[in-house]
Each structure stands twice: as C-alpha cells, then as structure tokens.
mmCIF file with all atom_site columns, C-alpha atoms in Angstrom:
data_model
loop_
_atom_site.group_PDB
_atom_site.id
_atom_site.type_symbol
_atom_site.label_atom_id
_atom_site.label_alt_id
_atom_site.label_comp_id
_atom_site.label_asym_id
_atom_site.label_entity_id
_atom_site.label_seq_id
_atom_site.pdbx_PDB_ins_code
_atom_site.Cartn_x
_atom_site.Cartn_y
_atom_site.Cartn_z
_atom_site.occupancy
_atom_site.B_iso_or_equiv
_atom_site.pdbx_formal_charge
_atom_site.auth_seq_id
_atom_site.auth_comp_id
_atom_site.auth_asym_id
_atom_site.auth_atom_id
_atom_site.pdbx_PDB_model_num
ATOM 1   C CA . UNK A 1 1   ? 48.630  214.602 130.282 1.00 0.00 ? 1   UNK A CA 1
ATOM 2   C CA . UNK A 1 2   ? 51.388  215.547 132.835 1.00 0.00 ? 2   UNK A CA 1
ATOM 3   C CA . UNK A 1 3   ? 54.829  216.600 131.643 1.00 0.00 ? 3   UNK A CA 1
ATOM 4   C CA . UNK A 1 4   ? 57.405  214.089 131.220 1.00 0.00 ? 4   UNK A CA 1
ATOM 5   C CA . UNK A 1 5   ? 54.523  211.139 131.091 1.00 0.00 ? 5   UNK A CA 1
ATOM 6   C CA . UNK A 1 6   ? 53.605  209.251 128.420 1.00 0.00 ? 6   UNK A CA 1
ATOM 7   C CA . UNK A 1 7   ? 50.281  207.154 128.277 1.00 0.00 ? 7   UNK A CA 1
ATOM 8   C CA . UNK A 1 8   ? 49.892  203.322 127.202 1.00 0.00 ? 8   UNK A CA 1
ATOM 9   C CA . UNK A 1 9   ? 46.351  203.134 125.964 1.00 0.00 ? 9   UNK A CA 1
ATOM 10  C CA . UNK A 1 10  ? 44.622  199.422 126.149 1.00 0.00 ? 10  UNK A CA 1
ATOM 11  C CA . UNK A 1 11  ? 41.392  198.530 125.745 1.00 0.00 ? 11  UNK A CA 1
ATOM 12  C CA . UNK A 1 12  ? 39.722  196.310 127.632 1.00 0.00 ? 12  UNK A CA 1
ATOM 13  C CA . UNK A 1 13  ? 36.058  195.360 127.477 1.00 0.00 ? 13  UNK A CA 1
ATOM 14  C CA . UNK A 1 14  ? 35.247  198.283 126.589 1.00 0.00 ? 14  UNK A CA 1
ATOM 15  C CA . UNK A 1 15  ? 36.930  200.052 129.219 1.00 0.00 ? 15  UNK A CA 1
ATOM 16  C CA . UNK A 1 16  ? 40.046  201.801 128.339 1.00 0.00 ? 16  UNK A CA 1
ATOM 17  C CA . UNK A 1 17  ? 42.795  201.414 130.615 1.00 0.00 ? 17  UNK A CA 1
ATOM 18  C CA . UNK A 1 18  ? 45.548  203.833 130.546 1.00 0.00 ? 18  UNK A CA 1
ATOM 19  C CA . UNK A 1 19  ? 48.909  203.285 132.315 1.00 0.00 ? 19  UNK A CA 1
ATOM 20  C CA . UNK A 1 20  ? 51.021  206.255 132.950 1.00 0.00 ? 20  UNK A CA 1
ATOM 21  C CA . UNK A 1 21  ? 54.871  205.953 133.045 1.00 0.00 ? 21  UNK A CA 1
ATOM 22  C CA . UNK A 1 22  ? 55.987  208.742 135.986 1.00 0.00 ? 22  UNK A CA 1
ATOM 23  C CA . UNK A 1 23  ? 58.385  211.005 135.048 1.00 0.00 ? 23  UNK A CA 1
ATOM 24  C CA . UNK A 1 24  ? 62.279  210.148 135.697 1.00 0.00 ? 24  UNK A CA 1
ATOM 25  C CA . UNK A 1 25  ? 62.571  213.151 137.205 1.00 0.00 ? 25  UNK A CA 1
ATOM 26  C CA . UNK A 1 26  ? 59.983  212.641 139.883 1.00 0.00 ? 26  UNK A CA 1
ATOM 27  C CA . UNK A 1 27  ? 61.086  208.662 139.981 1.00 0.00 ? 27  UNK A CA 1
ATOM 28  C CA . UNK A 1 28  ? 64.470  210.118 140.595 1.00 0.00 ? 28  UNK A CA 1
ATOM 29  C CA . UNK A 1 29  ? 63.377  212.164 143.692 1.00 0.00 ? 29  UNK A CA 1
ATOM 30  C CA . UNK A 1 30  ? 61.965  209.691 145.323 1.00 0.00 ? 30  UNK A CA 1
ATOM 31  C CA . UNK A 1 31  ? 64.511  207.122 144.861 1.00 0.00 ? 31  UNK A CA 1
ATOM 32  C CA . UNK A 1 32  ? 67.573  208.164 145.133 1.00 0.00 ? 32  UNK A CA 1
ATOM 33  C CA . UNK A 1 33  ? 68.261  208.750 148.806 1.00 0.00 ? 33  UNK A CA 1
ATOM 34  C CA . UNK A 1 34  ? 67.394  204.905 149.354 1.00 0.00 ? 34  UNK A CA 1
ATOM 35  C CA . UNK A 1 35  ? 69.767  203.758 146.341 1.00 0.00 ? 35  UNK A CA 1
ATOM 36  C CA . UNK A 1 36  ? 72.416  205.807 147.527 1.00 0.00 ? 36  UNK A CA 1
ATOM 37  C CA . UNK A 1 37  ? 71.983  203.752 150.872 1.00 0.00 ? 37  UNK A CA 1
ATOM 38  C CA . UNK A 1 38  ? 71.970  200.480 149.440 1.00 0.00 ? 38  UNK A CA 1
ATOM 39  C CA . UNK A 1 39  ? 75.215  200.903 147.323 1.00 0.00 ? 39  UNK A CA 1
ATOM 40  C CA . UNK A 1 40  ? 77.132  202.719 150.645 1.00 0.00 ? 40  UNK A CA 1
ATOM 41  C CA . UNK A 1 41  ? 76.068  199.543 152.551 1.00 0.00 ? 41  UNK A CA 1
ATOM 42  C CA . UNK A 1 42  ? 77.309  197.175 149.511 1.00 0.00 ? 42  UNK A CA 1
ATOM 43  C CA . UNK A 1 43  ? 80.117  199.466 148.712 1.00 0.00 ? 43  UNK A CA 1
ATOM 44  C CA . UNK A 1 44  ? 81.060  200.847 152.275 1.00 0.00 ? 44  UNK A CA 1
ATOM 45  C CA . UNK A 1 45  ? 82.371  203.994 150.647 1.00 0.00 ? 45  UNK A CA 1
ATOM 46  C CA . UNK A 1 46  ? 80.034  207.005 150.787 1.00 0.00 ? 46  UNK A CA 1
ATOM 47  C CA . UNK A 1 47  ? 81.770  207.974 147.065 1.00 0.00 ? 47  UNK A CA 1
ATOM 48  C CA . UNK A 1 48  ? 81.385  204.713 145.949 1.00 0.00 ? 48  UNK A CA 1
ATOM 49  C CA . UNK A 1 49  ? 77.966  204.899 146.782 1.00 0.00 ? 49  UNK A CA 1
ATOM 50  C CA . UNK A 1 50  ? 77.378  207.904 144.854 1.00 0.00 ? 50  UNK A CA 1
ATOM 51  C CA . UNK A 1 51  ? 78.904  206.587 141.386 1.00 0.00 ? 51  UNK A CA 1
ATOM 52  C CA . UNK A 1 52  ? 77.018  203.818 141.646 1.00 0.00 ? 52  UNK A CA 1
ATOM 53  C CA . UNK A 1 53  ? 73.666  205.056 142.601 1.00 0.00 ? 53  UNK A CA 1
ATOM 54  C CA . UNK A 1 54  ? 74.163  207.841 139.805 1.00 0.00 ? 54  UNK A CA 1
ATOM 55  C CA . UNK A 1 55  ? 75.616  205.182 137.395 1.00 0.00 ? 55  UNK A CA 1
ATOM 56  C CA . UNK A 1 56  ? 72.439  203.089 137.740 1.00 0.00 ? 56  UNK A CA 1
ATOM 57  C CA . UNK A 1 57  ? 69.757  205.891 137.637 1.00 0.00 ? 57  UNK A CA 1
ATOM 58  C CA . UNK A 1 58  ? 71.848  206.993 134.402 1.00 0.00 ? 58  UNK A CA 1
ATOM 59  C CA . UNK A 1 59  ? 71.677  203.561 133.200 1.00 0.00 ? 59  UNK A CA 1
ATOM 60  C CA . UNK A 1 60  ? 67.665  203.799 133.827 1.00 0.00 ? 60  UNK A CA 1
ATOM 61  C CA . UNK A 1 61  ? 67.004  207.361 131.903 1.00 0.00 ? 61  UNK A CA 1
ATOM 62  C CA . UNK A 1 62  ? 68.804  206.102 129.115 1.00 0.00 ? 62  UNK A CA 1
ATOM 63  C CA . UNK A 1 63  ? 66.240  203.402 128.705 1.00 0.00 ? 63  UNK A CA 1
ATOM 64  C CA . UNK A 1 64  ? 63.597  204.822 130.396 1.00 0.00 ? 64  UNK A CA 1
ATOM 65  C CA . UNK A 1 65  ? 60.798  204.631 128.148 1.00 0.00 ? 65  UNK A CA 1
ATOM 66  C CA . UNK A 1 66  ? 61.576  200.489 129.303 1.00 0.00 ? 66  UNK A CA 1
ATOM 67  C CA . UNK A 1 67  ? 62.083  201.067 132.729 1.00 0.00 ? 67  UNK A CA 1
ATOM 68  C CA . UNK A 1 68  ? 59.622  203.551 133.756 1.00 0.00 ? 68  UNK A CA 1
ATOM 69  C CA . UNK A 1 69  ? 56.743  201.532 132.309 1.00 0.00 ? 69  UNK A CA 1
ATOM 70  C CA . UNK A 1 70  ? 57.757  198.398 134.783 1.00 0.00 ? 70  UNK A CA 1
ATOM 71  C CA . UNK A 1 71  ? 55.883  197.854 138.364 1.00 0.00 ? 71  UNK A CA 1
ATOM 72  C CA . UNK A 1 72  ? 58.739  198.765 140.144 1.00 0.00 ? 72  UNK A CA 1
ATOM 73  C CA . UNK A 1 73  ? 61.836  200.861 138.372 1.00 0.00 ? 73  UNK A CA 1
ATOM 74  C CA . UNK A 1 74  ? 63.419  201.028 141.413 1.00 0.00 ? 74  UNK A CA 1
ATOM 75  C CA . UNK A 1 75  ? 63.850  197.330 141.869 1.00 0.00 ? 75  UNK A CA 1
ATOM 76  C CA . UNK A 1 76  ? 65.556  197.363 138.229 1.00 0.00 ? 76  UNK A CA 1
ATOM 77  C CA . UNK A 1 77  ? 67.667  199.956 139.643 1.00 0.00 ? 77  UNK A CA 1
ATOM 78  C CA . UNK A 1 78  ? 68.774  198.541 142.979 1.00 0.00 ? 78  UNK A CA 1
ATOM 79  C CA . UNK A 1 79  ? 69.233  195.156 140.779 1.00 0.00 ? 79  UNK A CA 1
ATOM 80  C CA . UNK A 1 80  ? 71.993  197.357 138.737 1.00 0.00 ? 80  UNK A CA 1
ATOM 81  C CA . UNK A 1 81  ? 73.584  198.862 141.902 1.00 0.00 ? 81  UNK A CA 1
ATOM 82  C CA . UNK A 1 82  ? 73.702  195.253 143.758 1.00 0.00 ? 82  UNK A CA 1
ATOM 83  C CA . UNK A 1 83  ? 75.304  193.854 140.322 1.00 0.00 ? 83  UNK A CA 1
ATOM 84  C CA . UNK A 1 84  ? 77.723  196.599 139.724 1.00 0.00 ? 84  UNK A CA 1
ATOM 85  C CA . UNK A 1 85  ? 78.924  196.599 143.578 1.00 0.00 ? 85  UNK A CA 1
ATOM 86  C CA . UNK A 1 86  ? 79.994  192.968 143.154 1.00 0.00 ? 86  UNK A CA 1
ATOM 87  C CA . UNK A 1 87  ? 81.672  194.430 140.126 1.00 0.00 ? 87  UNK A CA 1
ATOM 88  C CA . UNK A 1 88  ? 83.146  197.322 142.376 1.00 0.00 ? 88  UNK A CA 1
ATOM 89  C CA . UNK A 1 89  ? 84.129  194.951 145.373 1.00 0.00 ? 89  UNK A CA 1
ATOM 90  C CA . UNK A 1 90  ? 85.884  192.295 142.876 1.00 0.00 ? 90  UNK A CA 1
ATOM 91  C CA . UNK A 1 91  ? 88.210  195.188 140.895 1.00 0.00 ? 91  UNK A CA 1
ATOM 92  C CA . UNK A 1 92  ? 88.786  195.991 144.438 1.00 0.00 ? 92  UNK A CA 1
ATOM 93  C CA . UNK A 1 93  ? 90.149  192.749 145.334 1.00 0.00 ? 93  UNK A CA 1
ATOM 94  C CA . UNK A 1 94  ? 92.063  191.743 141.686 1.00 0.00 ? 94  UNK A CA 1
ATOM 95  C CA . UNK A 1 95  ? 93.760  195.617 142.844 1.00 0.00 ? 95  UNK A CA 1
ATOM 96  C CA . UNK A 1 96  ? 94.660  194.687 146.379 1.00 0.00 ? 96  UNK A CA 1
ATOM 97  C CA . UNK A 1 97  ? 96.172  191.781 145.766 1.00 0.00 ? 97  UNK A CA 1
ATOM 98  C CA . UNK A 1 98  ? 98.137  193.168 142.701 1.00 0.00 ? 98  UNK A CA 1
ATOM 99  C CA . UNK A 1 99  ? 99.506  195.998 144.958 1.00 0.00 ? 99  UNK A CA 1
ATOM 100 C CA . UNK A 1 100 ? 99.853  193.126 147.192 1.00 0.00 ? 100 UNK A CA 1
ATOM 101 C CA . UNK A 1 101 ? 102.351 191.071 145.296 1.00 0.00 ? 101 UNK A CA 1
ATOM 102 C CA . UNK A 1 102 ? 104.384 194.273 143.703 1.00 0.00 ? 102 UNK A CA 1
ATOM 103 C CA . UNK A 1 103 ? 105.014 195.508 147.258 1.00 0.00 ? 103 UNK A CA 1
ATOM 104 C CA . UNK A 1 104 ? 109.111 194.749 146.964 1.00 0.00 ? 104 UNK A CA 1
ATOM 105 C CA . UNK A 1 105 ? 109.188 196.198 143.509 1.00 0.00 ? 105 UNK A CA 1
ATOM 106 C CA . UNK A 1 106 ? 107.374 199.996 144.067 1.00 0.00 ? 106 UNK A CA 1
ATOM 107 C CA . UNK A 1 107 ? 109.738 202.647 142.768 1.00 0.00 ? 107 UNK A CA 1
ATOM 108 C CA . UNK A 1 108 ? 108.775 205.804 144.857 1.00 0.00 ? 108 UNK A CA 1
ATOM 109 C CA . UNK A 1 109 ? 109.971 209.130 142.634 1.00 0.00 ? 109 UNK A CA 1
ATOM 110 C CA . UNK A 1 110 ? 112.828 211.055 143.541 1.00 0.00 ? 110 UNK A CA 1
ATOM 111 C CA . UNK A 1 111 ? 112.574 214.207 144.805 1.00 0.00 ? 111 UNK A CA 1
ATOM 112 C CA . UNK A 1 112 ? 113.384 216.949 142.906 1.00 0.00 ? 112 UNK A CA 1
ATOM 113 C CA . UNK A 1 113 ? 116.064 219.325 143.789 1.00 0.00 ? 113 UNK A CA 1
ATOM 114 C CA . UNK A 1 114 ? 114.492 223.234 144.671 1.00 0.00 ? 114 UNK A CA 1
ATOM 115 C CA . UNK A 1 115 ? 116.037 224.368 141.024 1.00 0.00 ? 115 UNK A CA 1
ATOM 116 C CA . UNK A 1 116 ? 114.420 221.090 139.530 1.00 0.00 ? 116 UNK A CA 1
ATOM 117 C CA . UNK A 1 117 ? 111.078 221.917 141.363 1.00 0.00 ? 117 UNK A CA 1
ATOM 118 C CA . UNK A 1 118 ? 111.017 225.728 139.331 1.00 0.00 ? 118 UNK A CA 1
ATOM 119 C CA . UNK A 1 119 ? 112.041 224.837 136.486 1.00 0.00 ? 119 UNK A CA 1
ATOM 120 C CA . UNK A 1 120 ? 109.724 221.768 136.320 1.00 0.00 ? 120 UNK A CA 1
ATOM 121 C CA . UNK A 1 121 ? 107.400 224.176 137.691 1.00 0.00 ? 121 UNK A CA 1
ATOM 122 C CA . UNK A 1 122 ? 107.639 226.990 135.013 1.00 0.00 ? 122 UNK A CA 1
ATOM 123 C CA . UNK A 1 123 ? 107.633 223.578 132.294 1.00 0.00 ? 123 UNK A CA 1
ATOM 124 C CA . UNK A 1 124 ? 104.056 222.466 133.317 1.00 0.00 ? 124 UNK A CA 1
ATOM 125 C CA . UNK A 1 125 ? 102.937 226.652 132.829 1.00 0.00 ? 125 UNK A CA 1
ATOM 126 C CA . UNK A 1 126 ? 104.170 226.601 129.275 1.00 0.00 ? 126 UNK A CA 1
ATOM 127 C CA . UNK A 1 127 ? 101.091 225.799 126.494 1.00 0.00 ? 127 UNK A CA 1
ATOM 128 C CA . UNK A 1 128 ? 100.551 221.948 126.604 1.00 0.00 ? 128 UNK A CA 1
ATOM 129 C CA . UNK A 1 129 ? 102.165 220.975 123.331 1.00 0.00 ? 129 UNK A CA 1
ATOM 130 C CA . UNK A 1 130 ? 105.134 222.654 124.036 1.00 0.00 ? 130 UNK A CA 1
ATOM 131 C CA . UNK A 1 131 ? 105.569 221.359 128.345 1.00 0.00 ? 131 UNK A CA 1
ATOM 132 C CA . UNK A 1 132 ? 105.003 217.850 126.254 1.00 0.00 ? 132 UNK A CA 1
ATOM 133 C CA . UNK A 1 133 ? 107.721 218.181 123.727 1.00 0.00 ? 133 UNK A CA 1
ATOM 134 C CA . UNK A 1 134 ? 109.899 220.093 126.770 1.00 0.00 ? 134 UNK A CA 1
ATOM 135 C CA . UNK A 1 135 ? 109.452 216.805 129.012 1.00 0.00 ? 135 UNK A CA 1
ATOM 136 C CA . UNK A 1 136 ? 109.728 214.173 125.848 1.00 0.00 ? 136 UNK A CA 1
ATOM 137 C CA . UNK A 1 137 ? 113.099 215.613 124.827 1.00 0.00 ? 137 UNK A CA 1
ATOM 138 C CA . UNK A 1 138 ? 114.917 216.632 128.184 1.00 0.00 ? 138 UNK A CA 1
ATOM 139 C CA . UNK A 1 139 ? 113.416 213.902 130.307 1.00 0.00 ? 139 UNK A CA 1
ATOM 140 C CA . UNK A 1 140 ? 113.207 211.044 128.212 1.00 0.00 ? 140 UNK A CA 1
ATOM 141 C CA . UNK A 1 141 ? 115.405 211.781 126.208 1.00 0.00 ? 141 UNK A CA 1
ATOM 142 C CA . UNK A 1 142 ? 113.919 211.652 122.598 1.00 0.00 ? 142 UNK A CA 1
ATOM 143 C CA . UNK A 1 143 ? 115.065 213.136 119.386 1.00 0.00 ? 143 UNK A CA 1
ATOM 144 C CA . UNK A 1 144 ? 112.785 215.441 118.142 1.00 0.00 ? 144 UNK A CA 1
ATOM 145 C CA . UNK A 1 145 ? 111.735 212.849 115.391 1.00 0.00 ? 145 UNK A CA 1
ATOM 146 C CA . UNK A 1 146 ? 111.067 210.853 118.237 1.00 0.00 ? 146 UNK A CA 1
ATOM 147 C CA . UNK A 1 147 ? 109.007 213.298 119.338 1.00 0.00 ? 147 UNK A CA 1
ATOM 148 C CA . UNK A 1 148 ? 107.036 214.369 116.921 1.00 0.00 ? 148 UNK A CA 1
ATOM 149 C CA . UNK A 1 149 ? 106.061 210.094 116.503 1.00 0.00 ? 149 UNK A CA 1
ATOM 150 C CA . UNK A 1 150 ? 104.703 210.060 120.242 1.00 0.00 ? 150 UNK A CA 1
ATOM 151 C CA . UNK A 1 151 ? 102.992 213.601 119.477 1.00 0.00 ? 151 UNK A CA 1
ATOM 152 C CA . UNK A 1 152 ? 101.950 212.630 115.788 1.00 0.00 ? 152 UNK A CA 1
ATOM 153 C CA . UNK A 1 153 ? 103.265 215.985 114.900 1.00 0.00 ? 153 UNK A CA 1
ATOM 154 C CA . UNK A 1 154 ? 106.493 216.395 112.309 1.00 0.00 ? 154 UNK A CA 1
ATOM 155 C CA . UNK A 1 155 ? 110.050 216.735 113.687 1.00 0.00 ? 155 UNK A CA 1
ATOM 156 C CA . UNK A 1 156 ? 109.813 221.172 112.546 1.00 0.00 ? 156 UNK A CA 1
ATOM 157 C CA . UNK A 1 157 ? 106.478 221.402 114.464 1.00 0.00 ? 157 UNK A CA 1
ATOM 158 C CA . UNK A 1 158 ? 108.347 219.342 117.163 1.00 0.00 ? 158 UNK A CA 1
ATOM 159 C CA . UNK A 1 159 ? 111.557 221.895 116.627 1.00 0.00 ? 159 UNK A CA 1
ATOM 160 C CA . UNK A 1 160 ? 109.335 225.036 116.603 1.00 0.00 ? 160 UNK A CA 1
ATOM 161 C CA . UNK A 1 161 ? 107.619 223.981 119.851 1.00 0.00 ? 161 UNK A CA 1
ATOM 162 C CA . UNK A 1 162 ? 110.534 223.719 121.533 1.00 0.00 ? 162 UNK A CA 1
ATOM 163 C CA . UNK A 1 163 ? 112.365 226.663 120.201 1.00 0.00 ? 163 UNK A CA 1
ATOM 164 C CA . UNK A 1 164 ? 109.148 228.915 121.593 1.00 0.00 ? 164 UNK A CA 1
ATOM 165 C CA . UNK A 1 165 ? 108.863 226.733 124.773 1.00 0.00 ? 165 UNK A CA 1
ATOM 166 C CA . UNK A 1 166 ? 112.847 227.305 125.310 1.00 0.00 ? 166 UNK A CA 1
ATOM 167 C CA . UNK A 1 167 ? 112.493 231.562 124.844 1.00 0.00 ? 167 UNK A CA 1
ATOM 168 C CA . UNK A 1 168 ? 109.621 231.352 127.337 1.00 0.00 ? 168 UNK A CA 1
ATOM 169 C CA . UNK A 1 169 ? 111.374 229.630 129.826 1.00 0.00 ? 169 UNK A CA 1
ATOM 170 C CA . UNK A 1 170 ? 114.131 231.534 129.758 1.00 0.00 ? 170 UNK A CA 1
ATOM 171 C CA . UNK A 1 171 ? 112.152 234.772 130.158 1.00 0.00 ? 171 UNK A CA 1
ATOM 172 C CA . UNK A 1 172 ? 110.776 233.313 133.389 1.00 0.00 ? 172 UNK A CA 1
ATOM 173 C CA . UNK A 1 173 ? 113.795 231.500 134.904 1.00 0.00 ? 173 UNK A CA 1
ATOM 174 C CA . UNK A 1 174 ? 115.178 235.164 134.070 1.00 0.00 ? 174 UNK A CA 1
ATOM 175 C CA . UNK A 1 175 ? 117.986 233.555 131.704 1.00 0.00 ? 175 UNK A CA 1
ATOM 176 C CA . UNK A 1 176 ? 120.281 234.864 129.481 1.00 0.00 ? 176 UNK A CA 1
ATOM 177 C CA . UNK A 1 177 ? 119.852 233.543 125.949 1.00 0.00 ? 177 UNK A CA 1
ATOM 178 C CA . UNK A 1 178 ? 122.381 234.392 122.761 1.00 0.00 ? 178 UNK A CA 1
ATOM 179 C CA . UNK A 1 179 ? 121.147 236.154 119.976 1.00 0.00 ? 179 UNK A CA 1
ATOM 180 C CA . UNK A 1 180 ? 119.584 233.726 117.368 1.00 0.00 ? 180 UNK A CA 1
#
C-alpha cells in the first residue's frame, strides 16, 4: 500500500474493488499551480491568490480523508477558492466604501519632534510590559491603577514596571536621575 494512501475495500460479485485515496501531498503538487491561477484571476492580486489557494488546500487536508476519496478533490477545492473570492471581493467593497465615506474625517498622526522620535524610539526597546505601561501612563495619560486595569496587572506591578522602565531610559537617553 503506498504511503499516505488508504484503501476502501468493496466487494463486488466476487470481485473486490479497491479505491485508493492519493496522497494530499501528491494531490497538492499537482494542483496547486492551477488553483493559485484561478483565485489570481478571481482575486486579481497575486497575494490574494496565494491565501486563498493555501486557505482552500488547508481547508481540504483538514478533511481529507472526505475529500481525497471524491472523483475530483480539486473541483471541491476550486469550489472553496471561487466561494471565498466572492467573500474576498465583497469585504473589499463593504472596505472601500467605508474609507469612502470617512474620507473628510481621517486624522493623519502628527509627526513627532527629533527628541520625541528617540525617546519614543528608546520606549519601544524597553521589555514589552514595561514600553506598555511607559506609553499607557505618559501618552494616555492613565493612573497607574488605570493601568494596571488595561494590563490586568496590580497598580505595584504597574509602579515597579515603570520605576525599571524609567532607570533604563534614562541610562540610554544618558540622563541624570536623583538618588532614590
């Protein structure tokens, strides 16, 4: 029996029939290429095309041991790239026309000043929990109990993040700091 087969045994008359499932791998070979095309024609984006033809042939080895046995898996597969390009080309739309109608109301973000810029800079190097609790209490101005609600942390592990995040940024902004 080959690898990656598996064999539906019948009998018949006394004559056994046996119907071999080919193996995804091999289906996959032989398939792809051609899906790929269909969903870059449906999609007209060549990394569209690619999510969906890898979206569907994921969609078929998870049910495989259904699919493979059918007289054509790759119909079943172009079915799911045809249905979830419709899918594709209507969240397109609903998105264009949303951008569409907030047009007058975008908010571009400021620029930061060059001092901004480094120290935002030297922020985003610290360990994540304590950039987070850096950028939750300078920038939006939280309390630390505030804080430590958005983070799910208390308001001392909130405190002792930003007590650490505050001496490291001062060692690389090169700032003076009083004794503590």
């Amino acid at each position: 029996m080959e690898v990656g087969s598996i064999a539906d045994e019948q009998t018949q008359d006394d004559v056994q029939i046996v119907r071999r499932e080919p193996s995804f791998d091999a289906f996959f070979a032989a398939e792809y290429r051609a899906v790929a095309g269909l969903a870059l024609v449906l999609s007209g984006s060549r990394l569209a095309a690619e999510d969906l033809a890898q979206d569907a042939f994921v969609a078929a080895l998870r049910q495989w041991r259904r699919i493979g046995a059918y007289d054509n898996p790759g119909a079943w597969v172009r079915r799911v790239v045809a249905n979830r390009s419709v899918s594709l080309l209507r969240r397109r739309t609903a998105e264009g026309r949303a951008l569409f109608r907030m047009r007058g109301e975008r908010q571009l973000v400021p620029e930061m000043s060059p001092p901004a810029e480094e120290l935002w800079r030297a922020v985003r190097d610290l360990p994540r929990r304590q950039a987070q609790v850096v950028a939750l209490h300078y920038l939006e101005e939280l309390s630390l109990q505030e804080v430590g609600e958005v983070l799910g942390i208390s308001p001392g592990t909130a405190k002792a993040h930003l007590h650490r995040a505050r001496r490291a940024l001062a060692g690389k902004l090169g700032i003076e700091t009083e004794a503590t």
